[in-house]
Amino acid sequence: MQLIADQQFLDQIQAMRDKIFRITKRMLVSQEEAEDATQDVIVKLWSLGSEKRDRYKSMEAYTVTMAKNYCLDRLKSKQAQVLSFDDSIRVPKTLSLQKEIELTDELNWVTQLIDQLPEKEKMIIQLREIEHYDFDQIATILEIPEGTVRVYLSRIRKKLRKQFLEIQNHGL
Amino acid sequence: MDYKEIKHLLDLYLEGNTNLSEEENLRLFFKSTKELPPEWESFRSFFGYYDQAKLERYPQEITKRKSLFRPWMAAASLVAIVLSLQFYSSSLNALSTDQMDAQIAFDQFKDNMKKVSSRLNKGAKQVSYLDYWNETTQKLIK
């Protein structure tokens, strides 16, 4: 019995691993950190044991929530570290600071625009536009009401489009 | 889908009111349509980026590298350790010619420094006149 459950878990995880990786990379930006995060999340899931895992209605939503919380913790402790060194180091990452970076094509603009979004907005874009989760699932993962997800999403889509058009018209 | 329909969907999209299948339709439209009204070009970039981002995969595990350690390496390193210990202990016993040279040079340097220091204070007396000169000029300036 245990073996079958383990095998099931492995199959599920195999399917989820790329998603976890993409989501953690969106949040943490660094490739290496995202790889570590993916491994850690899988180990955490594994250590829950099959009975506990089965109790969750949607293993997928649960896993993504776990990945999200992992990243938020990670970012928080990183920020705290930097703060303890020197407050002035923390310069907000804005587009104007990235002006020097050569933007070769429009996909790069989009990458930059999404990279400079706040964590929560990045997460919403990742979950909806890239992982194609429905509003209900996103609401569960982010622990906010469904209506709020829609409002956020609308705001982000408009904002990104506006910024994109500004770049297109005036250059960076 | 005609352009009017797309326009309507895009408006809904920006309001956060499209469902997943409607968004899929938009995605496909922008992927397959070459000629677009200029005001829609930005949507193509965004949908294009999202499509591309979804292709990212967790990197394949690197196959474990074969161990570089071989049994003969153990023997070789043992020999190396023994030899270096022998060399070290023999070098402790006698001063090498380099060390002798250094000792001689140091002794000479010491003698020279003694001579220099014994004559140093003679000059100092002359310098003290400077103070006197300073004082008088100060008075003049006042």
XYZ file of N, CA, C and O in Angstrom, chain B residues 5-15 18 26 30 40 43 47:
68
model
N -15.288 40.915 -32.724
C -15.354 39.947 -31.636
C -14.087 40.015 -30.771
O -14.146 39.986 -29.537
N -12.945 40.103 -31.471
C -11.668 40.194 -30.767
C -11.622 41.463 -29.916
O -11.220 41.453 -28.757
N -12.079 42.544 -30.507
C -12.095 43.818 -29.778
C -12.900 43.685 -28.487
O -12.456 44.129 -27.417
N -14.055 43.043 -28.618
C -14.914 42.837 -27.446
C -14.198 41.982 -26.394
O -14.203 42.306 -25.201
N -13.564 40.905 -26.853
C -12.852 40.022 -25.917
C -11.689 40.748 -25.228
O -11.443 40.552 -24.032
N -11.005 41.577 -26.007
C -9.876 42.308 -25.422
C -10.342 43.264 -24.329
O -9.673 43.427 -23.305
N -11.485 43.902 -24.570
C -12.030 44.786 -23.537
C -12.349 44.006 -22.265
O -12.013 44.432 -21.155
N -12.987 42.853 -22.467
C -13.286 42.000 -21.313
C -12.003 41.551 -20.619
O -11.921 41.493 -19.393
N -11.032 41.224 -21.449
C -9.739 40.744 -20.933
C -9.113 41.780 -20.011
O -8.677 41.471 -18.895
N -9.107 43.036 -20.460
C -8.490 44.079 -19.645
C -9.271 44.330 -18.358
O -8.714 44.812 -17.367
N -10.568 43.992 -18.376
C -11.367 44.165 -17.156
C -11.268 42.960 -16.231
O -11.880 42.932 -15.168
N -12.579 37.806 -18.673
C -12.578 36.681 -19.612
C -12.323 35.391 -18.849
O -11.618 35.400 -17.837
N -7.984 34.132 -27.546
C -7.182 35.326 -27.836
C -5.738 34.950 -28.153
O -5.148 35.427 -29.118
N -3.754 35.747 -31.684
C -2.553 36.558 -31.849
C -1.374 35.755 -32.377
O -0.467 36.281 -33.007
N -2.966 46.783 -31.394
C -3.026 45.446 -30.789
C -1.673 44.763 -30.708
O -1.552 43.666 -30.201
N -0.545 43.397 -27.360
C -1.142 42.146 -26.895
C -0.369 40.951 -27.443
O -0.183 39.948 -26.767
N 1.077 38.001 -25.067
C 0.690 36.601 -25.220
C 1.883 35.753 -25.677
O 2.052 34.616 -25.256
